[in-house]
XYZ file of C-alpha atoms in Angstrom:
610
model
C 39.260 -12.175 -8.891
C 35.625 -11.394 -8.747
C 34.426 -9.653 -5.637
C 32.040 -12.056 -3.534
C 29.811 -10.564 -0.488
C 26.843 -12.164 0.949
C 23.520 -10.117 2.079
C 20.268 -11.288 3.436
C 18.215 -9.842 0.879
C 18.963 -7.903 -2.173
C 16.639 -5.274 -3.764
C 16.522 -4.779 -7.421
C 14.953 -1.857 -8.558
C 14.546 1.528 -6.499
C 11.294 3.165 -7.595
C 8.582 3.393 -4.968
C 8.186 -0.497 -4.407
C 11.884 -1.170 -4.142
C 12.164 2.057 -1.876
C 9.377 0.755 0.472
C 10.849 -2.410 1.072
C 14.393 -0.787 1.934
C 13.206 1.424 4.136
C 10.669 -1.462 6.085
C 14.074 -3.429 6.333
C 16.011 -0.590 7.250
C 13.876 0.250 10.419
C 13.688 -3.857 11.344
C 17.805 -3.892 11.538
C 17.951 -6.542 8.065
C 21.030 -6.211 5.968
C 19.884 -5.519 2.826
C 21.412 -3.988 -0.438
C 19.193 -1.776 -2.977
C 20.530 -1.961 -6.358
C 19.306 0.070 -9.809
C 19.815 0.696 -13.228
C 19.377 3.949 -13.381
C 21.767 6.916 -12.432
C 19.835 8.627 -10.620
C 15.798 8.315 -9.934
C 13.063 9.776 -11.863
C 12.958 13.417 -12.501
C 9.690 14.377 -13.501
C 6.027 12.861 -14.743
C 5.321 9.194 -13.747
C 2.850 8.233 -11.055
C 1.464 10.848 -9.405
C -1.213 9.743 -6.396
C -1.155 8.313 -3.092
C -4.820 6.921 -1.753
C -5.857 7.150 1.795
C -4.776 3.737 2.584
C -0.700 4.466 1.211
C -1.208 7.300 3.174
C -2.310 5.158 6.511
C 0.935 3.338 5.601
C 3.523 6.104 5.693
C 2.075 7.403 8.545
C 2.839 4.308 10.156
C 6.341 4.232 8.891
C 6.467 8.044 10.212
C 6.465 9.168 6.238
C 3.443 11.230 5.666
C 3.354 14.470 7.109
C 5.604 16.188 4.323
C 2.941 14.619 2.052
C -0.063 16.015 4.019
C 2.060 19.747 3.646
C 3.335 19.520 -0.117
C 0.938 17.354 -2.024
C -2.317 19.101 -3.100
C -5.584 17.314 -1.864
C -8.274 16.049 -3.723
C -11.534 16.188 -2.051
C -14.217 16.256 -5.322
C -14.661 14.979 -8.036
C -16.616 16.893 -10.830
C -18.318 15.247 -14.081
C -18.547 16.239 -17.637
C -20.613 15.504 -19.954
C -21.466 16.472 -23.372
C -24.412 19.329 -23.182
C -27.132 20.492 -25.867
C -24.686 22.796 -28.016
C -22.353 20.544 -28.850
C -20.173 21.574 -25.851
C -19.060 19.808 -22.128
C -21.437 20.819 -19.251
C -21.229 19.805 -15.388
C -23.563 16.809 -14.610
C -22.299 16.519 -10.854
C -19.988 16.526 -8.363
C -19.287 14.042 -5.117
C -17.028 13.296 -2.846
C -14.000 12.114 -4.334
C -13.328 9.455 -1.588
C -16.449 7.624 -0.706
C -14.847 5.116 2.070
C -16.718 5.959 4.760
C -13.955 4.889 6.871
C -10.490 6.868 5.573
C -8.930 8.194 8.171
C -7.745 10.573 5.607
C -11.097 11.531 3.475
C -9.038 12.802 0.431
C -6.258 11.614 -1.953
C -2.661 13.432 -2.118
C -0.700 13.989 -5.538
C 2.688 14.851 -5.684
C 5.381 13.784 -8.502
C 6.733 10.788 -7.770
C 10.530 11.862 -7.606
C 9.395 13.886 -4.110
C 7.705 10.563 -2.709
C 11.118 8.502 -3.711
C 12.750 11.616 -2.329
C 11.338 10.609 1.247
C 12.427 6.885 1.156
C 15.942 7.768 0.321
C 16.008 10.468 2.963
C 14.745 7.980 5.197
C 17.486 5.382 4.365
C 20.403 8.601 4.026
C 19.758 9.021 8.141
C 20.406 5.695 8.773
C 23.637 5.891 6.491
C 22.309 3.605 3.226
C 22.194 4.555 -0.477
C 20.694 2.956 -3.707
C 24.312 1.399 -5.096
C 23.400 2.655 -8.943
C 24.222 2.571 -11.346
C 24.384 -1.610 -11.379
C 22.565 -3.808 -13.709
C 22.039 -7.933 -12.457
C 22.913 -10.198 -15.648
C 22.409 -13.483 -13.558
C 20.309 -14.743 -11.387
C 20.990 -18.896 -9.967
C 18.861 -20.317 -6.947
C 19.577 -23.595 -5.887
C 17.817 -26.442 -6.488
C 18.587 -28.284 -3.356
C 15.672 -28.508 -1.495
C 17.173 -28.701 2.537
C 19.256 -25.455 1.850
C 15.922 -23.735 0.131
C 14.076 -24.645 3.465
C 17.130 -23.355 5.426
C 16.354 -19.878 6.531
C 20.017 -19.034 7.621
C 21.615 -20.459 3.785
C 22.068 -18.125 0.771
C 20.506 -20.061 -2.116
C 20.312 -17.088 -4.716
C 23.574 -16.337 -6.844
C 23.059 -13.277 -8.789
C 25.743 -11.385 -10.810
C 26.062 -7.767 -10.970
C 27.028 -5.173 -13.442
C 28.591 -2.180 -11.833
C 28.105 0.105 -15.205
C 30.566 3.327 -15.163
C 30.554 4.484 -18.925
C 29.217 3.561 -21.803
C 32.469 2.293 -23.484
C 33.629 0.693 -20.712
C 33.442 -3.379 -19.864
C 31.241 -3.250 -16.787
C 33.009 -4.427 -13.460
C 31.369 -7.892 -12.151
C 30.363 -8.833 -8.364
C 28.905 -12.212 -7.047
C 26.399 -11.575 -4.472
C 25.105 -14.547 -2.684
C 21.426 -13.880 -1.031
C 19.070 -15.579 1.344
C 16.151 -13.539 -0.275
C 15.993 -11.201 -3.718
C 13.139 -8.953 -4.398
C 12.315 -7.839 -7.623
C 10.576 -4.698 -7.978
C 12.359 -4.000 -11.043
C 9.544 -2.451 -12.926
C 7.004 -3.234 -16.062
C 9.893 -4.320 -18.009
C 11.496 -6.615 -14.874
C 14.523 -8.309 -15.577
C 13.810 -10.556 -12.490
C 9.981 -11.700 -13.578
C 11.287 -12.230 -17.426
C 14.543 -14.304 -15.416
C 12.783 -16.485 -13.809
C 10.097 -17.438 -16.680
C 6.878 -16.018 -14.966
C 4.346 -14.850 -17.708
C 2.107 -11.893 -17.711
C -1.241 -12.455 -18.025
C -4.540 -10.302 -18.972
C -4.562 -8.287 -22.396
C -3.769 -5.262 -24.250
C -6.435 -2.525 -24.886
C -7.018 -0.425 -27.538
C -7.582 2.625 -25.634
C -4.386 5.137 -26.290
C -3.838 7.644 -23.619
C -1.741 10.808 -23.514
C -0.615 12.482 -20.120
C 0.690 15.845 -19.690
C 2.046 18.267 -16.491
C 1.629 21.699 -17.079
C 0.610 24.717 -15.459
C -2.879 25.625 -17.244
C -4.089 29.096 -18.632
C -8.040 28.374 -18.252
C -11.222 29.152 -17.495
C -12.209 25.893 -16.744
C -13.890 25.743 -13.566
C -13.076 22.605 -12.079
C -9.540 22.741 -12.887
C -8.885 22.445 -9.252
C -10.805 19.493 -8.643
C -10.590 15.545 -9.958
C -12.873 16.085 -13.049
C -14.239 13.239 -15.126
C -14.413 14.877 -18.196
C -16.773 12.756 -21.305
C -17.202 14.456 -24.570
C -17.737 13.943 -28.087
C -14.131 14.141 -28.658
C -12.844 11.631 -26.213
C -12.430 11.710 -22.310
C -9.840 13.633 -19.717
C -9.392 12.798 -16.550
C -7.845 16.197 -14.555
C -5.710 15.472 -11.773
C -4.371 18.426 -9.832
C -1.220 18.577 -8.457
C 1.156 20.551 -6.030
C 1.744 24.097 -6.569
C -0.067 25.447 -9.400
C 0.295 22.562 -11.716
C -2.103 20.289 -13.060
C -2.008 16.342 -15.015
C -4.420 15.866 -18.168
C -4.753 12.250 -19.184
C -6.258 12.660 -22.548
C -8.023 10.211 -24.530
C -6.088 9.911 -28.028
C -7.814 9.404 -31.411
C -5.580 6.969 -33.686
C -5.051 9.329 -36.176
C -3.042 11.782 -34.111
C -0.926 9.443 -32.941
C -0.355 6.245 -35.183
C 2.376 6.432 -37.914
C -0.186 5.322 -40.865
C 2.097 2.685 -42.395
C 3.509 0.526 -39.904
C 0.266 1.085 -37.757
C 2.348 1.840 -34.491
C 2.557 4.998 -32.003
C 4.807 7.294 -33.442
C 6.556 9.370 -30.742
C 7.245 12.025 -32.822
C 3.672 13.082 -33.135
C 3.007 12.967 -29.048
C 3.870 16.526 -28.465
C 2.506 18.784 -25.569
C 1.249 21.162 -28.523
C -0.761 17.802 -29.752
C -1.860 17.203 -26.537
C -2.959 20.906 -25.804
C -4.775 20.897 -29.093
C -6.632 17.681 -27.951
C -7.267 19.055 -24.542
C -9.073 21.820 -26.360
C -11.123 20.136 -28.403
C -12.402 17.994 -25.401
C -13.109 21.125 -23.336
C -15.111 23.001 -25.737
C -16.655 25.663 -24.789
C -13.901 26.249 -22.208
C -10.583 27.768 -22.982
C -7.611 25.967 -22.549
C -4.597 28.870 -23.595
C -0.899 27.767 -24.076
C 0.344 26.659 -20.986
C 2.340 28.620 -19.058
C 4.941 25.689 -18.136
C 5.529 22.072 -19.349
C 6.458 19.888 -16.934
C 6.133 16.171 -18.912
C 4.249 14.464 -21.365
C 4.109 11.269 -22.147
C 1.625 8.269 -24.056
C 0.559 4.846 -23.186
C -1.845 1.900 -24.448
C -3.770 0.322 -21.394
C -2.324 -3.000 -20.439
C -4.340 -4.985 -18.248
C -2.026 -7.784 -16.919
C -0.845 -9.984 -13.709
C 1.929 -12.114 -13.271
C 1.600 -16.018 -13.093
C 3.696 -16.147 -9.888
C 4.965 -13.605 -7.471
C 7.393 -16.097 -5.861
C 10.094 -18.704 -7.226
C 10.629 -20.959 -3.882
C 10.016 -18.243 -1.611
C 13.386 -16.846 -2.017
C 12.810 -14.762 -5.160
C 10.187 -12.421 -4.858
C 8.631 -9.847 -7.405
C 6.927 -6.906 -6.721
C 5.117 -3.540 -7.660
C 4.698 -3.625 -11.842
C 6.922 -6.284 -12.304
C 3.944 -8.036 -11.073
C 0.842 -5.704 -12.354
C 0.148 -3.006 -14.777
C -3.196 -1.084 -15.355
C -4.385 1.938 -16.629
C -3.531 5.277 -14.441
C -6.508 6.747 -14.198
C -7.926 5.115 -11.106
C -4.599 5.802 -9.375
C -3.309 2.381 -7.993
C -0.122 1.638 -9.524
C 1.981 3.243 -6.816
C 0.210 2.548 -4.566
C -0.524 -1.322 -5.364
C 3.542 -1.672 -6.143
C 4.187 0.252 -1.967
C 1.756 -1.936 -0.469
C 2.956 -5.090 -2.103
C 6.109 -4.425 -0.343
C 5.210 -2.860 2.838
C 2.682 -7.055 2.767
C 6.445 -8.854 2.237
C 9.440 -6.607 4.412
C 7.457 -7.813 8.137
C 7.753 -11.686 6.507
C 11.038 -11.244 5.810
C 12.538 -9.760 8.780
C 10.455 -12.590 10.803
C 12.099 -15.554 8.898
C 15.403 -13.736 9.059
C 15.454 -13.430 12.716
C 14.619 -16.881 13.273
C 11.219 -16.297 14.821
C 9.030 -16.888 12.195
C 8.348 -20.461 10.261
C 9.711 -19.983 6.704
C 6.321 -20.981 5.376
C 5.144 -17.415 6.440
C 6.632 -16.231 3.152
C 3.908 -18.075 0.865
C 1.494 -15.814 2.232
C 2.897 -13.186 0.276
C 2.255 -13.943 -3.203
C -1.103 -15.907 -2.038
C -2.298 -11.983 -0.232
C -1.096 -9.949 -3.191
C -1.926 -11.969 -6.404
C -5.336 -11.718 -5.216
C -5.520 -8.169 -4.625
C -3.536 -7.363 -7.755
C -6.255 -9.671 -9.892
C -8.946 -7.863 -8.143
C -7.454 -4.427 -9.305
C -6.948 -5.799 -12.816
C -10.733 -6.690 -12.450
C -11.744 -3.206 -10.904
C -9.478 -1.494 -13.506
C -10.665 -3.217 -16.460
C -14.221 -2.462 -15.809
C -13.483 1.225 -14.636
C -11.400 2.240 -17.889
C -13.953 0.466 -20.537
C -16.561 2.674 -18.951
C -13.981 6.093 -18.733
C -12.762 5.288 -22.306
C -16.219 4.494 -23.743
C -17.854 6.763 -26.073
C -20.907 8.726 -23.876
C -24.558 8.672 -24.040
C -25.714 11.494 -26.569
C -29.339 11.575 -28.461
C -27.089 10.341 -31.681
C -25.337 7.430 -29.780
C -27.835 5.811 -26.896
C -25.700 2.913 -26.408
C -23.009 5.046 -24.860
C -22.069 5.351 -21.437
C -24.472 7.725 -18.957
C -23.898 9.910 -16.170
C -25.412 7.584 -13.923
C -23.478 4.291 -14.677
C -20.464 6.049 -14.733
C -21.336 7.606 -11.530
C -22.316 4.764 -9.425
C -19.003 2.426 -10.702
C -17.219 5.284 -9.598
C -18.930 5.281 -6.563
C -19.048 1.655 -6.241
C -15.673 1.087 -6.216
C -14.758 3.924 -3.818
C -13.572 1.229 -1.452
C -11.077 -0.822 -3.349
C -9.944 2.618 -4.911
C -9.061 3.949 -2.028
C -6.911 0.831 -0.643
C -9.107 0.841 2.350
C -11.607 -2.067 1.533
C -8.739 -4.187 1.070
C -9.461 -7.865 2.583
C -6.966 -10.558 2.681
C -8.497 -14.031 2.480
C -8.197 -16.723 5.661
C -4.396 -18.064 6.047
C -2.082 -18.851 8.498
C -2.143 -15.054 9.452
C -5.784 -14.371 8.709
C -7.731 -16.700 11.478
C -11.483 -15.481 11.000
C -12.801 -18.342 13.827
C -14.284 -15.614 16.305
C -15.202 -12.728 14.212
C -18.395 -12.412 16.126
C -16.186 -11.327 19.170
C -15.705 -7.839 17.314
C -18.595 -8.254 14.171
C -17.695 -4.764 12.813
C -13.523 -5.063 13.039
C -13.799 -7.201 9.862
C -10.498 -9.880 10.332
C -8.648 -9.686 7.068
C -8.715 -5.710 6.500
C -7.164 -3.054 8.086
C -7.344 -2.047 11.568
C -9.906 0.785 11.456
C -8.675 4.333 12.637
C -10.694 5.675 15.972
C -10.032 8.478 18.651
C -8.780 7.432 22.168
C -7.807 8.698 25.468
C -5.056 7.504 27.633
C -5.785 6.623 30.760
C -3.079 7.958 32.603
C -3.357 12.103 31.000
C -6.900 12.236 28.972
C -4.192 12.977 26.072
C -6.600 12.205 22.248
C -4.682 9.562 20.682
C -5.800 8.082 16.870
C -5.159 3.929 17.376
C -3.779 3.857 14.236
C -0.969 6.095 15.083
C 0.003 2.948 18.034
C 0.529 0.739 15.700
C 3.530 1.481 13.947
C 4.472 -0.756 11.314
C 7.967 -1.781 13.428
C 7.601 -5.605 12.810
C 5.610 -6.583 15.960
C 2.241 -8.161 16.540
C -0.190 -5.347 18.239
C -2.586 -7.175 20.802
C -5.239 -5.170 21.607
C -7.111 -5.767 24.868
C -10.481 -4.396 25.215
C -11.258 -5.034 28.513
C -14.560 -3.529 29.261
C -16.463 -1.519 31.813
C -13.550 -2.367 34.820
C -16.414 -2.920 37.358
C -15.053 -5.173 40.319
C -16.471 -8.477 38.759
C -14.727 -7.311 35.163
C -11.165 -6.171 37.165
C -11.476 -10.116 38.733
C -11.296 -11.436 35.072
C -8.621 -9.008 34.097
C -6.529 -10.205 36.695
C -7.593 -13.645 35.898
C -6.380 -13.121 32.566
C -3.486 -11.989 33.312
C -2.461 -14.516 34.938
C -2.861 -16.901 32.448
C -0.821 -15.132 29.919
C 1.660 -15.307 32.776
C 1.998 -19.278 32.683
C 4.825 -21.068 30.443
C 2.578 -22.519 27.892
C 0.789 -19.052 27.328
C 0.946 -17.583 23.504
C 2.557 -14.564 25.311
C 5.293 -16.535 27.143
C 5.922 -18.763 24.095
C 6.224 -15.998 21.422
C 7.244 -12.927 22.746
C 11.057 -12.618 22.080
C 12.471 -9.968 23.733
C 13.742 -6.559 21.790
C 17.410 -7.621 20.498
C 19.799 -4.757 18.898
C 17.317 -3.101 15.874
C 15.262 -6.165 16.086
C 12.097 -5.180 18.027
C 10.335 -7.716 20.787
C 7.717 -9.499 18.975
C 4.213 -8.445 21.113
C 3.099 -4.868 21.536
C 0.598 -4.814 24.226
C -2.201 -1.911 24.462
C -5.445 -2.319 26.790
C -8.895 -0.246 26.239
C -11.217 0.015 28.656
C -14.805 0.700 28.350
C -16.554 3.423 30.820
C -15.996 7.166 31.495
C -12.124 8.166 32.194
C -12.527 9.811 35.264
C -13.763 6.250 36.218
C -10.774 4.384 35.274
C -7.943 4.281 37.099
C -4.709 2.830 34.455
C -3.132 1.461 37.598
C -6.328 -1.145 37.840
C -4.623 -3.054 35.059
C -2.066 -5.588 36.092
C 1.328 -4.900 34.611
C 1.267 -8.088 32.098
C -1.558 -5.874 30.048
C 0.142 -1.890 30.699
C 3.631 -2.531 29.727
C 3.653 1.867 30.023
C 1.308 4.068 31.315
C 0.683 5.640 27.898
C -0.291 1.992 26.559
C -3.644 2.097 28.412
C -6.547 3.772 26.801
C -10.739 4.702 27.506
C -13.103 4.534 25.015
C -14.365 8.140 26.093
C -14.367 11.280 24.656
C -11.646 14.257 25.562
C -12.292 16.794 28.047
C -13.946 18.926 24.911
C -16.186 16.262 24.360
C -15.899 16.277 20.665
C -13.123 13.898 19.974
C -13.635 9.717 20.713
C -16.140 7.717 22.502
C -18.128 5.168 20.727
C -15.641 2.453 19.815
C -16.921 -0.743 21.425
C -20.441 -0.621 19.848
C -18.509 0.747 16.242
C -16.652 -2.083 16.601
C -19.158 -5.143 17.673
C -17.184 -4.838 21.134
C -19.475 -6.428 23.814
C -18.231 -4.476 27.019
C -19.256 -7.306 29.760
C -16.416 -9.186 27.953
C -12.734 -9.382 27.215
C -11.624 -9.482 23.796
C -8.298 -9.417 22.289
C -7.834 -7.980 18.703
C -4.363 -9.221 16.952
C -2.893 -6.206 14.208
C -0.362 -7.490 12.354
C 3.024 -5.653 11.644
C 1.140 -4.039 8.559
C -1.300 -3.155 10.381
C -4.007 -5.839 9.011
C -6.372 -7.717 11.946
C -5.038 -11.147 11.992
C -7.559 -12.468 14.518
C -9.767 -11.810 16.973
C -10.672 -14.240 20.398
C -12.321 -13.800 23.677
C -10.182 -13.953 26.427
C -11.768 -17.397 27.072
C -10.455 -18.989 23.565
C -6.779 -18.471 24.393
C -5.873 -21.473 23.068
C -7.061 -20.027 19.733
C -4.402 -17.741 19.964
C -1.844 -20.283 20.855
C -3.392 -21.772 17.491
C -2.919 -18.984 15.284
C 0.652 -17.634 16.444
C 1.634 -21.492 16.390
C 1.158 -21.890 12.857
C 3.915 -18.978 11.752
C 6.063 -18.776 14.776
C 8.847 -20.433 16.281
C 8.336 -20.944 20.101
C 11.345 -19.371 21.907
C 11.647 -22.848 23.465
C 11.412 -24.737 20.328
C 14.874 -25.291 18.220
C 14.667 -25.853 14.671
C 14.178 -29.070 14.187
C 11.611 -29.641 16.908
């Protein structure tokens, strides 16, 4: 007899996309299985950065700080380009992150085995493990379409092979699943399964990448450097400890096998590489290295899938759905975010509280952004792997275009300018309530004080990414006329009908309530007095806050006119569980609100059918 079990949703693939979404499910109480192919993870090379957004997102999942200690930092960016003797000289240097905004004003690389490492620690101290090594073979959903709109059924079939030696027949299991997510890789089993194409093109730019520790005399070797010579381009990454990642533009003839016009493997050697490194660095030095780490070559493929969703009950993610060139340093992060967009969804629909239409929202928020990257990346790699300007060759690329794309697209490369279209959960009908908190992107990061202890507090670290909706009231300078309205206010969201009343479920087990309520205040704190707001809006004394500086007077202050905040008003500021504003109303547009949650939620007095 086949063994049969049943789970709610079943990861396939545990690389950093998979990994996310286990541990987002993991901390919302889901039961969820995390399968791969592999024995054990990656060991060395692979991606390699994490932008300021990813990091935003682990520190809301608690995840960053071993990343802020280990990880080396890259704050500048250097430029090469070829000088009068032949040679590489420095053209300039800026800021490597030019998002005015980051929270975190620098980018982090570490090998990609320590940032899996954290995930599975994670998961190990709340007792789960990646089941590896196991290999699906078939995946079934149903075609009937009442169970596929039945939240609570287990349409997906999918067969599993548990592999335990090479010469053995692998043993089989049946596992029947409300949801699957693929984030089985470039190669996904799941994406090729269920017939989606991938579409976009193959370059001809060949790329070699190596991790060594460098003997050099280099100067920037510490730094991002943007290196354009006569004999190709490197991009330098630095990494943690003393080592260091070359991605090295590679000339055909070092690397093609001359009669069957393919890469041959046997040539891409870290002695090749070194040798090509040197040739692009002249008149630096680059000695043998002192340690090899991983090397490794790739053609740029520029390509999305057609669909990230069969039914919304298979879902694909990280490259099963996207591949693009490394350089820009999005893969890993583009493949974490996908799934840190879907794990809130699912959890949602799983507990009953969400509509099951919420789930479309996930292929229609991330095939955007992952065309725009293809987009960004296509243009960004054309101009890295393009020849540069010289007095021989004036149709190359110059210092200044190179410059100002790089500079250009500081926003999108950094994950922070990331803007998700109007939806269901992107309601943009009062963005002039809060013109600068643009609805669709991510809640900005700002210093303030609680109320209750003058204790410096970043927003951004109140708004965990634990499932629930964040409603933010800013409710102004608390003169008496203002603290009449705020009562006022309150007792509206008091009434039956209210948003608050209909939505909020209460905490339940590991499933958290579905409101998190914080109020701001406007003024100077020894002003404000926390007990001035009525309980419905200061669920704890730490949840109130003052838009004022702390008692140094060099942290906070300034967030209502940063943020388009009119402070003779009330205005309430919806983040969503990934920590994206949803919408924005004045507290006079309430049914707005009603609106917006209405169109994803179930009302706790509303049964299924209703």
């Amino acid at each position: 007899m086949l063994k049969e079990s049943h789970v709610d949703v079943l990861i396939i693939g545990a690389g950093p996309s998979g990994l996310m979404c286990a541990n987002a499910l993991a901390g919302a109480g889901v039961d969820f299985r995390i399968i791969d192919n592999r024995p054990v993870g990656v060991a060395a090379g692979q991606a390699d950065g994490i932008q300021p957004r990813t990091i935003e997102v682990l520190q809301s999942y608690g995840l960053a700080e071993p990343l802020l200690k280990e990880g080396a930092q890259m704050h500048l960016c250097a430029f090469y380009n070829p000088g009068p003797d032949g040679g590489i000289e420095r053209t300039g240097r800026a800021a490597d992150v030019t998002a005015p905004t980051a929270r975190y004003p620098f980018k982090i690389t570490i090998a990609q085995a320590s940032i899996e490492a954290l995930f599975v620690e994670s998961l190990k101290s709340q007792g789960i493990s990646v089941d590896r090594p196991i290999v699906p073979s078939s995946l079934e959903i149903s075609q009937d379409p009442a169970e596929l709109l039945d939240p609570t059924s287990y349409p997906v079939k999918v067969v599993l092979d548990h592999i335990h030696s090479s010469d053995d027949t692998p043993e089989q299991e049946i596992v029947h699943a409300k949801f699957v997510v693929g984030a089985d890789g470039a190669h996904s089993w799941v994406r090729k399964t269920l017939g989606f194409t991938m579409d976009g093109e193959q370059t001809d730019y060949i790329w070699g990448v190596i991790d060594f520790i460098p003997d050099t005399n280099f100067p920037d070797i510490r730094n991002r450097s943007a290196i354009h010579s006569e004999n190709g381009s490197c991009m330098i990454i630095p990494r943690e400890g003393d080592k260091v990642r070359f991605y090295l533009q590679m000339a055909d003839k070092d690397v093609m096998d001359p009669e069957t016009g393919r890469i041959d493997k046997q040539k891409v050697t870290a002695e090749n590489l070194i040798n090509t490194a040197r040739r692009t660095f002249y008149p630096y030095i680059v000695n043998e290295p002192k340690e090899v780490d991983w090397c490794s070559i790739y053609i740029i493929g520029q390509r999305v899938a057609s669909k990230f969703s069969k039914h919304d009950r298979v879902f694909i993610a990280g490259d099963a759905c996207h591949t693009h060139s490394p350089k820009a340093g999005q893969g890993m992060n583009a493949s974490m975010n996908d799934t840190h967009n879907l794990a809130w969804k699912l959890a949602q629909v799983l507990r009953g509280r969400a509509d099951i239409s919420l789930l479309t929202t996930y292929e229609l928020e991330r095939q955007k952004y992952a065309q725009d990257l293809i987009d960004f990346d296509r243009e960004f790699s054309a101009l890295f792997s393009g020849k540069p300007r010289t007095s021989e060759n004036q149709e190359g690329v110059t210092h200044e275009e190179f410059l100002s794309a790089f500079q250009a697209s500081g926003g999108f490369s950094s994950g922070i300018g990331v803007h998700y279209m109007p939806s269901a959960i992107v309601h943009t009908i009062h963005q002039g309530s809060a013109s600068n908190l643009i609805i669709g992107e991510r809640m900005l990061p700002q210093l303030f004080v609680r109320a209750a202890d003058a204790r410096p507090v970043e927003i951004q670290d109140m708004l965990p990414a634990d499932t629930r909706f964040k409603l933010l009231f800013f409710v102004g300078l608390l003169t008496s006329e203002q603290l009449t309205k705020v009562r006022r206010l309150a007792e509206e969201l008091e009434l039956p009908t209210s948003f608050l009343q209909k939505y909020n479920f209460p905490a339940q087990g590991k499933a958290q309530s579905m409101f998190d309520i914080i109020s701001i205040a406007a003024g100077h704190k020894d002003d404000v007095n926390f007990l001035d707001i009525p309980s419905t809006l200061r669920t704890h004394w730490s949840q109130v806050l003052i838009d004022d500086t702390d008692v140094t007077g060099r942290l906070g202050g300034g967030a209502y006119p940063r943020f388009g905040i009119d402070e003779k008003e009330i205005t309430i500021v919806v983040v969503r569980p990934d920590g994206y504003v949803g919408m924005i109303a004045p507290s006079t547009a309430l049914e707005s609100m009603d609106k917006y949650f209405g169109s994803f939620l179930i009302g706790k007095t509303l049964n299924r059918e209703a």
